Coordinates of C-alpha atoms and ligand atoms in Angstrom, one line a residue:
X453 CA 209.8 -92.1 -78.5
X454 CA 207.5 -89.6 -77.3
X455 CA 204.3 -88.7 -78.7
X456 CA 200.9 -86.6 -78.2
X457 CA 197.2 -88.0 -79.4
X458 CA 194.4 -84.8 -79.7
X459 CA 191.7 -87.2 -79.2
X460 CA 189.3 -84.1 -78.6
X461 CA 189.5 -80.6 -79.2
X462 CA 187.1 -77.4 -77.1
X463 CA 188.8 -74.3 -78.6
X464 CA 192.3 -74.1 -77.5
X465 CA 191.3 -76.6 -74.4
X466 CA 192.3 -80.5 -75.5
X467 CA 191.7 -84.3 -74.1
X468 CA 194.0 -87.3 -75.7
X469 CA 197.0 -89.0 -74.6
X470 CA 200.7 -87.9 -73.8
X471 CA 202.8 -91.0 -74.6
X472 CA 206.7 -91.0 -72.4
X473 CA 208.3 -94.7 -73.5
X474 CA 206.5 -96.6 -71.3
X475 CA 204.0 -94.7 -69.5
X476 CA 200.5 -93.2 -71.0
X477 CA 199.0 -90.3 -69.8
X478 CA 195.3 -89.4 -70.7
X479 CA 195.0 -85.5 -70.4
X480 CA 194.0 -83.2 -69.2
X481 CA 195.6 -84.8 -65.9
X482 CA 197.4 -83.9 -62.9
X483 CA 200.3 -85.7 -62.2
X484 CA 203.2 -87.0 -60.1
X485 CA 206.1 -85.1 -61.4
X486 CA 208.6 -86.7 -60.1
X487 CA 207.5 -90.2 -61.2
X488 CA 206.5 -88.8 -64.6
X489 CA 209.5 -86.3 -65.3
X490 CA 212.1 -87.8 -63.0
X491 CA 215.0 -85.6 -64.9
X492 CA 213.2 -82.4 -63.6
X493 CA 215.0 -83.1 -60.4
X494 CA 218.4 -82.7 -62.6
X495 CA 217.9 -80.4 -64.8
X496 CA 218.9 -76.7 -64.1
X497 CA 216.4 -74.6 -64.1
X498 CA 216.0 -70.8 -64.3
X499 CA 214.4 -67.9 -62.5
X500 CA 214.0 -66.1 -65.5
X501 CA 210.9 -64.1 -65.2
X502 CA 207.6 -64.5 -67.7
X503 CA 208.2 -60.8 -67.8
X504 CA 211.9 -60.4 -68.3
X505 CA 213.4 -58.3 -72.0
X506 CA 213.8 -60.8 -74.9
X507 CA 217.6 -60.2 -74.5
X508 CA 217.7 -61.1 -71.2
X509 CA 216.3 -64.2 -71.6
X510 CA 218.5 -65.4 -74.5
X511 CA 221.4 -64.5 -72.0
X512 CA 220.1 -66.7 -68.9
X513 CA 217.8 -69.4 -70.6
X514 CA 219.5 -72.8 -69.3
X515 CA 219.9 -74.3 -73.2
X516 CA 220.5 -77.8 -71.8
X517 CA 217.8 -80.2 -73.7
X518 CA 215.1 -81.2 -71.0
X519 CA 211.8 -83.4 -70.8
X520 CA 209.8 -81.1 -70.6
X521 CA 211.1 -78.7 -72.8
X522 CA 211.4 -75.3 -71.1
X523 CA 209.6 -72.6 -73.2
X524 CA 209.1 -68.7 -72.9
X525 CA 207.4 -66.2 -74.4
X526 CA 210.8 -65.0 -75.7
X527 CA 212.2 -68.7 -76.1
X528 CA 210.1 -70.7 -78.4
X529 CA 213.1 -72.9 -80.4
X530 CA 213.7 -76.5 -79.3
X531 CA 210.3 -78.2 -79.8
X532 CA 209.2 -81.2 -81.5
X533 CA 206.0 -82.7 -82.5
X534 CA 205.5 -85.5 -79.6
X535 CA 207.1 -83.4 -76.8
X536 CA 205.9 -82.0 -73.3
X537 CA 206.3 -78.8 -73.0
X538 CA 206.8 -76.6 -69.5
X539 CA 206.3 -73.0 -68.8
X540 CA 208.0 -72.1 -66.0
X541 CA 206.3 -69.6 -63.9
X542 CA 203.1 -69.3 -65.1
X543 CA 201.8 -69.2 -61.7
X544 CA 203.2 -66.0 -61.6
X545 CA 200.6 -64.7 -64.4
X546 CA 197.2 -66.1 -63.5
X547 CA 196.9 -62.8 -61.4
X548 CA 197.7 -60.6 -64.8
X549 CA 195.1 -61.1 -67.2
X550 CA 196.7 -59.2 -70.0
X551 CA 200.3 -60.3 -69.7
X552 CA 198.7 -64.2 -69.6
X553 CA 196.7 -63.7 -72.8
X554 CA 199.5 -61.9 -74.7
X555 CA 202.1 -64.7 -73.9
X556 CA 199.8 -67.5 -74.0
X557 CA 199.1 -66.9 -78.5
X558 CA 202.6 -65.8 -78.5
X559 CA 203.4 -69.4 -77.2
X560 CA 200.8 -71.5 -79.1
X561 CA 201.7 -69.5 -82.1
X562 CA 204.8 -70.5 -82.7
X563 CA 204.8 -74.3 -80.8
X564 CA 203.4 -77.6 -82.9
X565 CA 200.3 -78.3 -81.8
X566 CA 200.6 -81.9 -81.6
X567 CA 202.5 -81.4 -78.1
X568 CA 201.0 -81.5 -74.3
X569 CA 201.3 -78.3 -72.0
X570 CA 202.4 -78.7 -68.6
X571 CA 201.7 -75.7 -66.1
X572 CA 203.9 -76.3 -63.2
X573 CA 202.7 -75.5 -59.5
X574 CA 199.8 -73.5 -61.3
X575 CA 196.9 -76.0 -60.7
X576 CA 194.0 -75.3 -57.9
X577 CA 190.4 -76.9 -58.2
X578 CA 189.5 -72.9 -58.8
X579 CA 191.7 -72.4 -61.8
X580 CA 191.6 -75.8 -63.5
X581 CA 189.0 -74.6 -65.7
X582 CA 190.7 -71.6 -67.1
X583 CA 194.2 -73.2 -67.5
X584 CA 192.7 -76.3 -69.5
X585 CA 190.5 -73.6 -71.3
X586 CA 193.5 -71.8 -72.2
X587 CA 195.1 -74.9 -73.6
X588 CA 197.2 -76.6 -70.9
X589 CA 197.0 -80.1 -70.4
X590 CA 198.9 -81.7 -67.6
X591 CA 199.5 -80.5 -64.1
X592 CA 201.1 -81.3 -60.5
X593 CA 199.7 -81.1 -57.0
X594 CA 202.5 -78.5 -55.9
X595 CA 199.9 -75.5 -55.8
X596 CA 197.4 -78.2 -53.6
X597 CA 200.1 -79.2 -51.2
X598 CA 201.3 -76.1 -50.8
X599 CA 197.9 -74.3 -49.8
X600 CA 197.2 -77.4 -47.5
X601 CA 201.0 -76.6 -45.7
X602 CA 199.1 -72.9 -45.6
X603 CA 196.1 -74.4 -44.1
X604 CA 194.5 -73.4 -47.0
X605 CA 190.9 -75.4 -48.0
X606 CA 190.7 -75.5 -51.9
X607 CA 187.3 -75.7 -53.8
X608 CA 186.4 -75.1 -57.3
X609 CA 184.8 -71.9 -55.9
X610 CA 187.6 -70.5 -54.6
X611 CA 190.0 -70.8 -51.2
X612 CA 188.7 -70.9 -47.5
X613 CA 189.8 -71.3 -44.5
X614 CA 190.9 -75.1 -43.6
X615 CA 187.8 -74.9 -41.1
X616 CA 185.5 -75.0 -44.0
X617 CA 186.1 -78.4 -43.8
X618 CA 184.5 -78.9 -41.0
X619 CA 180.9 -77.4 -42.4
X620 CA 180.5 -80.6 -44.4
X621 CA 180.9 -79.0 -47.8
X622 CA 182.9 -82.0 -48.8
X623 CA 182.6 -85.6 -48.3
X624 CA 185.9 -87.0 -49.5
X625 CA 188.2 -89.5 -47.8
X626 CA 190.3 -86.6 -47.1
X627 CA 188.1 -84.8 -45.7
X628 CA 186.1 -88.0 -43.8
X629 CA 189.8 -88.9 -42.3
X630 CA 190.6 -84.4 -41.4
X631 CA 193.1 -84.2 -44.1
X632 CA 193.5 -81.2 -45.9
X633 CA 196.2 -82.4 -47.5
X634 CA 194.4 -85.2 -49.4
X635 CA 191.0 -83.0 -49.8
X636 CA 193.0 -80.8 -51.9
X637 CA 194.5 -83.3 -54.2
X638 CA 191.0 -85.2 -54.2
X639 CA 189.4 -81.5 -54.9
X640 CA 191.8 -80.6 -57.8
X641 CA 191.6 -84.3 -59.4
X642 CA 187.7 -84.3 -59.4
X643 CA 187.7 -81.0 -61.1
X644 CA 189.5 -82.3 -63.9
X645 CA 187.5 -85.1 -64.4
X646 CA 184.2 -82.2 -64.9
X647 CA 186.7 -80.1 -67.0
X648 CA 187.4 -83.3 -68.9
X649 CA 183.7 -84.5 -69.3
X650 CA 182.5 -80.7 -70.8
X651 CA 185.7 -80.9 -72.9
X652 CA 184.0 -84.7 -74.2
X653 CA 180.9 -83.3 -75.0
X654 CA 181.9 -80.2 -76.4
X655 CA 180.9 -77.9 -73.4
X656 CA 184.0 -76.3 -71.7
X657 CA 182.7 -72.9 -72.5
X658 CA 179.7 -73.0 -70.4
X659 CA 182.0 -74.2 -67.9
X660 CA 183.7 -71.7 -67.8
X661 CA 181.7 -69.4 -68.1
X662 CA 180.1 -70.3 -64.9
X663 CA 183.0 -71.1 -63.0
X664 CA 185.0 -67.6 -63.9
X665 CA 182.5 -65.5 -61.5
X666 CA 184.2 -66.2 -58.6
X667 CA 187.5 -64.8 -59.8
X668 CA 187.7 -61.0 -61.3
X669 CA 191.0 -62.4 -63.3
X670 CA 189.3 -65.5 -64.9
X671 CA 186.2 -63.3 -66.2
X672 CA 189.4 -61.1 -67.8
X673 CA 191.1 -63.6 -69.0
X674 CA 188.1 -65.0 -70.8
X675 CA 187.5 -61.8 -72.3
X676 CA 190.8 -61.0 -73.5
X677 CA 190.4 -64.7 -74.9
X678 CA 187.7 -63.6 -77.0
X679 CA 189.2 -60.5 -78.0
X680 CA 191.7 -62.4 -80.0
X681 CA 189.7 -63.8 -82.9
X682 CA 192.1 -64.4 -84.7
X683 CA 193.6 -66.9 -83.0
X684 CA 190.5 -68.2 -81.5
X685 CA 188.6 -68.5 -84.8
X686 CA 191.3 -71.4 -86.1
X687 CA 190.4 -73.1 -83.0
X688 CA 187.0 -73.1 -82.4
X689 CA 184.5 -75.5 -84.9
X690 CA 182.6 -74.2 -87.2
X691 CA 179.8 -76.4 -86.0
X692 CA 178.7 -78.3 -83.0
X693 CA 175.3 -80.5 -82.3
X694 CA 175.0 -79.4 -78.9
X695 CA 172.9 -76.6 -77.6
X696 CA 175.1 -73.0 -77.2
X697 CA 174.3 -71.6 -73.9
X698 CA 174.1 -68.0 -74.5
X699 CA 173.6 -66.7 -70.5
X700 CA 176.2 -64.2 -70.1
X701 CA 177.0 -60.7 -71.9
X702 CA 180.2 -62.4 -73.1
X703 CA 178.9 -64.2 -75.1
X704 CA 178.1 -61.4 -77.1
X705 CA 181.8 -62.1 -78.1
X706 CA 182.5 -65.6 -78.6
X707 CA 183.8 -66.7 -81.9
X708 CA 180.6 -68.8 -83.0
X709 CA 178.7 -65.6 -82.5
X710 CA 181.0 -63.1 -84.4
X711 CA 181.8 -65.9 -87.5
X712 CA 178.2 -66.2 -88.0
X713 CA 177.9 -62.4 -88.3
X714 CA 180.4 -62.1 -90.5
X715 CA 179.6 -65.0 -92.7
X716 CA 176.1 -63.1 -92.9
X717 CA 177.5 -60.4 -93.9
X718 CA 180.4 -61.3 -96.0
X719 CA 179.4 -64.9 -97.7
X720 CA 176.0 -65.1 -97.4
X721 CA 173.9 -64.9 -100.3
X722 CA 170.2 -64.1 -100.4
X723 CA 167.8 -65.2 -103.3
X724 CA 166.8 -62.2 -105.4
X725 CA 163.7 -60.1 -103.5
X726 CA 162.3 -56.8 -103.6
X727 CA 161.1 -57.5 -100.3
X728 CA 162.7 -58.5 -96.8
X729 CA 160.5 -58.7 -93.4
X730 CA 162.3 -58.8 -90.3
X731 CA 161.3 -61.0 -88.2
X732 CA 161.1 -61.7 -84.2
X733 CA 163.0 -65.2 -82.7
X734 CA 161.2 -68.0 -80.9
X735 CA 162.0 -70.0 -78.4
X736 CA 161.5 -72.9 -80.7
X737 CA 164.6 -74.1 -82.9
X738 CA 164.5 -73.9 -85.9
X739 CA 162.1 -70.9 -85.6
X740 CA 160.0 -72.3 -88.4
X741 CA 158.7 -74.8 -86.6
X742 CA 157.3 -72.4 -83.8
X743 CA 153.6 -71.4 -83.9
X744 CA 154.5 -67.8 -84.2
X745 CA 156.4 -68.6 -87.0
X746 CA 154.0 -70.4 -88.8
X747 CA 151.7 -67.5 -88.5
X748 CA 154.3 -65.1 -90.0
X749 CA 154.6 -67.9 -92.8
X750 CA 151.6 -67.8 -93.6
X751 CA 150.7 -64.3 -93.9
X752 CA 154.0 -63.6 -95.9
X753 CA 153.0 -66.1 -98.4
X754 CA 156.3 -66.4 -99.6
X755 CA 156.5 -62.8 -101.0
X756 CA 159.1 -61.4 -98.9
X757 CA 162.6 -63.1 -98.2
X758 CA 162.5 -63.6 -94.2
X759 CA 165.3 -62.4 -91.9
X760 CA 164.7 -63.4 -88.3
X761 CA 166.6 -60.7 -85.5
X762 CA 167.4 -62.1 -82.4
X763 CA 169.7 -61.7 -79.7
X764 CA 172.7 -62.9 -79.6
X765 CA 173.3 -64.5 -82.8
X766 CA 172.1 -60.8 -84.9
X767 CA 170.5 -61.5 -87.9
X768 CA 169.8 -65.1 -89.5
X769 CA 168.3 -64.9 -92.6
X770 CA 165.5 -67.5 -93.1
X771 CA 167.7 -70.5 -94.8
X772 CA 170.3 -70.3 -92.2
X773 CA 167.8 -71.3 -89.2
X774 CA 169.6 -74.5 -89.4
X775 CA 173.1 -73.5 -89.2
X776 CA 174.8 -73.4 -85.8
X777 CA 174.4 -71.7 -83.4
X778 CA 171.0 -70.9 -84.8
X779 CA 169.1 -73.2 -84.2
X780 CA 171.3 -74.6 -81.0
X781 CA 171.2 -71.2 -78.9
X782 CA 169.4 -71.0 -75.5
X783 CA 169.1 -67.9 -74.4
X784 CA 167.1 -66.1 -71.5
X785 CA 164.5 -64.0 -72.4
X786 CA 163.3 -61.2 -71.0
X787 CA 162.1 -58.8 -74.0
X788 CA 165.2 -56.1 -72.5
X789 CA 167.9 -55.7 -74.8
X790 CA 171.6 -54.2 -73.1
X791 CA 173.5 -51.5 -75.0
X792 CA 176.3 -53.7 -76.0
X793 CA 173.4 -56.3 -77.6
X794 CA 171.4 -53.2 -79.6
X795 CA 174.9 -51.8 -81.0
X796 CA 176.8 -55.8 -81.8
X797 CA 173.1 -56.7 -83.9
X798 CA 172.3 -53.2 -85.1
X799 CA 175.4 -53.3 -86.4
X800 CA 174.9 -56.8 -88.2
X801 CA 171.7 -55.8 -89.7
X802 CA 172.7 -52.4 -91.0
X803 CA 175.9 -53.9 -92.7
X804 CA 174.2 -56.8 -94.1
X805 CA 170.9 -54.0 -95.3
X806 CA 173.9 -51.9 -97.1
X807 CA 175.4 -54.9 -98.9
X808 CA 171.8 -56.4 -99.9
X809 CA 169.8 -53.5 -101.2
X810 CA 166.1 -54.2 -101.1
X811 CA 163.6 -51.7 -102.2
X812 CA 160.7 -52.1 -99.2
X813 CA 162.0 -53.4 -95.9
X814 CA 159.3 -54.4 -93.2
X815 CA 159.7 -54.2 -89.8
X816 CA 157.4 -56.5 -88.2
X817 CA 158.8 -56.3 -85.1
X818 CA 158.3 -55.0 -81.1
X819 CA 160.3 -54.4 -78.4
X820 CA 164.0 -54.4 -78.3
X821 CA 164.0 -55.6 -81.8
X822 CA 162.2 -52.9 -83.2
X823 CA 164.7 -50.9 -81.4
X824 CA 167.3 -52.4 -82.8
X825 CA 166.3 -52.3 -86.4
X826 CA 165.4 -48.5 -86.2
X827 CA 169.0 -48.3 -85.3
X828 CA 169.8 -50.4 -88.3
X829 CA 167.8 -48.4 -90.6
X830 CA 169.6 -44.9 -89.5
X831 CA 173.1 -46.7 -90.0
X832 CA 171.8 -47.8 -93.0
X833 CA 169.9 -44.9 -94.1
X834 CA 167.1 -46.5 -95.2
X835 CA 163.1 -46.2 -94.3
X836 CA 161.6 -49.3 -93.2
X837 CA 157.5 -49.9 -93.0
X838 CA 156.0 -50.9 -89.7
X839 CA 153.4 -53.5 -89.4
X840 CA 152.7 -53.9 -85.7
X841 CA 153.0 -50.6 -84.2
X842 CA 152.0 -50.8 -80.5
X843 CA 150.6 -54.6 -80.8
X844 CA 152.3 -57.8 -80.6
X845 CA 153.9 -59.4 -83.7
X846 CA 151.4 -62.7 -83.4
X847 CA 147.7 -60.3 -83.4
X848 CA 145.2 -60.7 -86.1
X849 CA 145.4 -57.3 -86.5
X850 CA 149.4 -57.2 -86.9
X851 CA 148.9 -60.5 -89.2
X852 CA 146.6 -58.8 -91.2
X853 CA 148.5 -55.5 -91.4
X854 CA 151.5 -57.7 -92.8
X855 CA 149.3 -59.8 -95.4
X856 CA 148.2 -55.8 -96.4
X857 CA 151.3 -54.9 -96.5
X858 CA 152.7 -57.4 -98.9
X859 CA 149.7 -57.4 -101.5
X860 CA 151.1 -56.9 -104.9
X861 CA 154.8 -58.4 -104.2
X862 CA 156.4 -61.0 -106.3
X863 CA 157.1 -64.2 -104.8
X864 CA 160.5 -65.0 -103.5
X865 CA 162.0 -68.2 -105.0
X866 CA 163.7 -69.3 -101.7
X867 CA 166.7 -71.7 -102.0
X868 CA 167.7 -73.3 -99.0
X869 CA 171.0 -75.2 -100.4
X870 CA 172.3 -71.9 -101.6
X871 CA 171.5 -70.0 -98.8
X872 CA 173.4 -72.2 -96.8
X873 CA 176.3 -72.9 -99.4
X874 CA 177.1 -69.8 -99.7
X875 CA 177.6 -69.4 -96.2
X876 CA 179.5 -72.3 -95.2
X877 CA 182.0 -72.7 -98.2
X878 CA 181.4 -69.1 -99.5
X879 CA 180.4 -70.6 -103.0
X880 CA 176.7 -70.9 -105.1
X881 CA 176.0 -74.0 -106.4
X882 CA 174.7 -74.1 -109.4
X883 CA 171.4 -75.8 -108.7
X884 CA 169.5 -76.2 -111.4
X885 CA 168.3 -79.3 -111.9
X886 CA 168.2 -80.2 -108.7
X887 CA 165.4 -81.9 -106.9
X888 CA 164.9 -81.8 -103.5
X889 CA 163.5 -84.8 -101.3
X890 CA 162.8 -85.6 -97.7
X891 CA 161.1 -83.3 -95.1
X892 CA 162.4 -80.5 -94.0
X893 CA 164.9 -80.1 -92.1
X894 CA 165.9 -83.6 -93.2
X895 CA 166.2 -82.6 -96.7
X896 CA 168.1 -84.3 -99.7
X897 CA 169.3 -82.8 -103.1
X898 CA 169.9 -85.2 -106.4
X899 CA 170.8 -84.4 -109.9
X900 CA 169.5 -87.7 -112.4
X901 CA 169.2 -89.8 -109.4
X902 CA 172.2 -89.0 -108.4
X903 CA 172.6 -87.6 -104.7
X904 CA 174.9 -84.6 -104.3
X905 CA 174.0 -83.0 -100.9
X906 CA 172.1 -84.0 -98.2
X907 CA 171.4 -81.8 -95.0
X908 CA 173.1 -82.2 -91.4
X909 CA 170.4 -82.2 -89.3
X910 CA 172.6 -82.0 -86.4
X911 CA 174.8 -78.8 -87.4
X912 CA 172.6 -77.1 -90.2
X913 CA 175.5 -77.7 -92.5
X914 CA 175.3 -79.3 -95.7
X915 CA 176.8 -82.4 -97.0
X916 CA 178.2 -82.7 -100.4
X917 CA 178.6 -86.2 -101.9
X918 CA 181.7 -86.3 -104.4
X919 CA 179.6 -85.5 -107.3
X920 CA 177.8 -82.7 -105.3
X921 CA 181.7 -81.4 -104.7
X922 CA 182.0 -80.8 -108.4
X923 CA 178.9 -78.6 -108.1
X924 CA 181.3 -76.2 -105.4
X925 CA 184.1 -75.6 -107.3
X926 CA 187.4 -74.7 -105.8
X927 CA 188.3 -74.6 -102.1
X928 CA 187.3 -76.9 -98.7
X929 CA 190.2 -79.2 -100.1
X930 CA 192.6 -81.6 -98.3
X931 CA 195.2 -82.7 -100.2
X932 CA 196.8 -86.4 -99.7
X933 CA 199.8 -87.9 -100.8
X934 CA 199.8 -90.8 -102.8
X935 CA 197.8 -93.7 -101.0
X936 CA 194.5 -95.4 -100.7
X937 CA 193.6 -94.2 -96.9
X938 CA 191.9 -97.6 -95.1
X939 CA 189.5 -95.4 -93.1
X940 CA 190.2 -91.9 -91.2
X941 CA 192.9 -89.8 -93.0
X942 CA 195.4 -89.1 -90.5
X943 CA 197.3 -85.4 -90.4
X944 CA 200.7 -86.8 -91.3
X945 CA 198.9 -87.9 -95.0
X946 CA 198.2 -84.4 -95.8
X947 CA 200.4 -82.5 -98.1
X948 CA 198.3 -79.4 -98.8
X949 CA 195.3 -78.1 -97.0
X950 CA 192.7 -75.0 -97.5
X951 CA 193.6 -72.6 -94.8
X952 CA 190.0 -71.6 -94.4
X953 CA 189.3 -75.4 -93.0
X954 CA 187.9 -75.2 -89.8
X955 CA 187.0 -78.3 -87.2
X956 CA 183.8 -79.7 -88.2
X957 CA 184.0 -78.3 -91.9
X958 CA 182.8 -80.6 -94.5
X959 CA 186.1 -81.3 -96.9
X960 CA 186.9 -83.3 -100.1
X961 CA 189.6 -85.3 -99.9
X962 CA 192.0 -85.2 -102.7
X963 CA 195.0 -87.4 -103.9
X964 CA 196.5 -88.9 -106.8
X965 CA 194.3 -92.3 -106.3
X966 CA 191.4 -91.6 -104.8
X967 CA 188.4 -88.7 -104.0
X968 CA 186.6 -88.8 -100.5
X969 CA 184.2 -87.0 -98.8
X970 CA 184.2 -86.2 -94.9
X971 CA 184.7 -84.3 -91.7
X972 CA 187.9 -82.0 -90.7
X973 CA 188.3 -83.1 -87.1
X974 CA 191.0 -80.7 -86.8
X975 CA 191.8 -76.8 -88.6
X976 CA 193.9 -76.3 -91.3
X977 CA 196.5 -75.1 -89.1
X978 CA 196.9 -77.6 -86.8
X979 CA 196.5 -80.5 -90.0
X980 CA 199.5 -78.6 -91.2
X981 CA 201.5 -79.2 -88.4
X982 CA 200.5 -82.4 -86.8
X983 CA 202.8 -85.5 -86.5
X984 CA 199.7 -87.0 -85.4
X985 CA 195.8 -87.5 -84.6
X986 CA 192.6 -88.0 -86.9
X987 CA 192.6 -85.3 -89.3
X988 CA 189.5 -85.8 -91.5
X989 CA 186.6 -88.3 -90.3
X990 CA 185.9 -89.8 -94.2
X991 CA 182.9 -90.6 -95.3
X992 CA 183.3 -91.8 -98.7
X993 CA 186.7 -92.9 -100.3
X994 CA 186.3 -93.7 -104.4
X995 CA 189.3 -94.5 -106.6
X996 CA 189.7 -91.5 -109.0
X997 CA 188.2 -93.4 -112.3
X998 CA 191.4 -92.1 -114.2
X999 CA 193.4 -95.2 -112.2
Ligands
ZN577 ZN1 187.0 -83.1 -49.3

């Protein structure tokens, strides 16, 4: 019996184990095929082109079962949970950015996820990170043989000339003993153990992000990526603790960045106030522990609700400084603000003014992000006040100005687990009564003694105990038949999930026995569809007290 373990998840990009009767495969890998797949060498095969008309295909595809299953674009029946899964050809697209993104969600669309992806005579050091980034998981050394046959050196930046091994660029057996042959295998293998390491720690992005420069079509083919939220928002966590490298214009575009915006805008709740200030970023996460910050603190006094603008995450309103990517973004700065920056966060702030009406709105701001929320404030068509006009946000004098400015305003009861509830579940607890423990950001809510959230240091989310769930309401559910799980719940126990789940979401878990609390280690998607693989991390399991 064959079957596939997601251990770990990067967006669509996956490490785990591929199970064929005897033999284990930890992926992502490259592989012998004709020790691994020995049938291959039987099976008929077709020349049917990525490209060809969905009628053409149904007439030519070879229907014979296989191992690996064959699949298309246009022939997507025949696949189990557990199975290997082949694409034929899709060499043949790494050179057409559009065609690979369109067929690539057409294909992971419609097949389980719980199976591994094999990209046949596709793999090269220089396009390992894109094909695992785009979800495929086990490869050959056809591609690496055949380029050494060409006399063809391969590195992950690119392909030279076989007398680049000569210069010394490499130091591996192969290229030690002159052959090219083995330096490419060697070349393509220790790629995919860095691909698989930034996979581990949650990284691949930032690999590839780095890696794609060499290559016109794997900048494109990132960037179509991203250009498909939809599909890339069920994929990508809602939360990681690592930092977010924000050193490109692309990232502009990635899901983490667009999700929080929205969520601003859309979920986001602020406490009642007359008053917002905009305020500058730090380089310091979370920004309230910078100096500059502190300053701003303490000449606001508390009577204005805070919203910090910064590049590239748009607008974070003071209670979300914790959330991911907030407080996890590194990005280089510069004070100069592109185009596609000023329009993504002008944007942000303009929808999010509209949809929060606030009677004064102060800009206490310079540079770019003054610019920015001008911008807003025409979109918006509001007026805002100025508070440092032609000094730097931290002088006395723009200090002062700001103190000035607020005299007379009501304080602003800030509430940090509402602010943040209502973003991450879309809900407002009902707090009262709550007190609040711990120092910030380590920070602890109980009702009568009775703990009900607690916040995640690491992610800026917030954790609800069972009886803080029955402060939330309805949704961030997963449903479980009838059992008593002895640890992890695994995705073949769930019977109903909340589609909005998300990796890394907090979740109660709900069956007839019992009530837990814990972490969604997969989306609701993929826990709908999986055979197999870890789907919530519990934290707490109670019986229900009805049994
Ligand atoms: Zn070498």
């Amino acid at each position: 019996m064959n079957s596939v373990e997601v251990k770990r998840r990067d967006g669509l990009a996956r490490s785990g184990t591929y199970i064929l009767g005897e033999t284990s495969i930890a992926f992502p890998a490259a592989v012998d095929v004709e020790t691994v797949f020995p049938e291959l060498k039987q099976t008929v095969l077709s020349n049917v082109p990525l490209s060809a008309a969905p009628e053409f295909v149904q007439k030519y595809w070879p229907d014979e079962p296989a191992n690996p299953v064959m699949i298309h674009p246009h022939h997507l029946s025949g696949v189990h949970s557990g199975d290997c899964v082949m694409v034929p050809g899709w060499h043949t697209v790494l050179n057409n950015p559009r065609n690979y993104v369109t067929w690539l969600t057409a294909m992971k669309a419609a097949i389980p996820p719980d199976t591994a992806w094999y990209a046949p005579a596709s793999a090269v050091p220089s396009n390992i990170h894109m094909l695992c980034y785009s979800g495929f998981d086990l490869f050959d050394f056809i591609a690496c043989d055949l380029a050494a046959a060409r006399g063809i050196f391969l590195l992950p930046e690119g392909e030279f000339d076989r007398k680049w091994m000569d210069a010394g660029v490499c130091n591996c057996d192969g290229c030690e003993a002159g052959d090219l042959a083995q330096h490419n295998r060697m070349a393509l293998i220790k790629e995919l153990a860095l691909v698989s390491r930034f996979i581990a720690t949650s990284r691949l992005r930032e690999l590839v992000e780095s890696r794609c420069r060499m290559h016109s079509t794997h900048v494109a083919i990132m960037r179509h990526l991203d250009s498909m939220y939809d599909l890339m928002e069920q994929v990508v966590p809602v939360a990681r603790e690592v930092p977010f490298g924000a050193t490109s214009g692309e990232t502009l575009n990635r899901v983490e960045i667009r999700r929080f915006a929205r969520r601003v805008v859309e979920r986001y709740q602020p406490p009642p106030a007359d008053t917002a200030v905009l305020l500058p970023c730090s380089a310091r996460k979370p920004y309230s522990l910078s100096q500059s910050h502190n300053k701003f603190t303490r000449a606001i006094q508390g009577r204005a609700h805070e919203l910090i603008v910064t590049s590239p995450v748009g607008l974070v309103p003071r209670e979300l400084e914790l959330v991911y990517p907030a407080a996890h973004y590194d990005v280089p700065v510069t004070g100069y603000w592109d185009r596609e920056e000023k329009a993504f966060i002008s944007g942000v702030i303009a929808e999010y003014l509209q949809k929060n009406r606030y009677r004064r709105v102060i800009a206490h701001l310079d540079g770019g992000a003054l610019e920015v929320a001008k911008m807003a404030a025409d979109i918006a068509g509001i007026d805002l006040e100025f508070t440092c006009p032609g000094r730097r946000p931290t002088d006395g004098a723009s200090l002062a100005a700001l103190d000035t400015t607020l005299g007379g305003s009501r304080r602003v009861k800030q509430d940090l687990l509402k602010g943040i509830c209502s973003w991450q579940f879309g809900i407002v607890p009902d707090t009262g009564g709550l007190m609040s423990r711990g120092r910030y950001p380590a920070v602890q809510y109980s009702r009568n003694r009775v703990q009900m959230f607690s916040l995640d240091t690491g992610t800026g989310l917030i954790r609800p105990t069972i009886e803080g769930w029955k402060l939330l309401g309805e949704g961030y559910r997963v449903e479980i038949s009838d059992f008593v799980p002895q640890g992890d719940i695994l995705a073949p126990g769930v019977e109903q999930v909340d589609p909005c789940i998300r990796e890394g979401d907090e979740v109660l878990v709900v069956g007839p026995r019992v009530m837990g609390t814990g972490r969604a280690a997969m989306g609701a998607r993929e826990m709908g569809r999986s055979k197999r693989g870890v789907a919530v991390r519990v934290r707490k399991i109670k019986m229900r007290p009805d049994q």
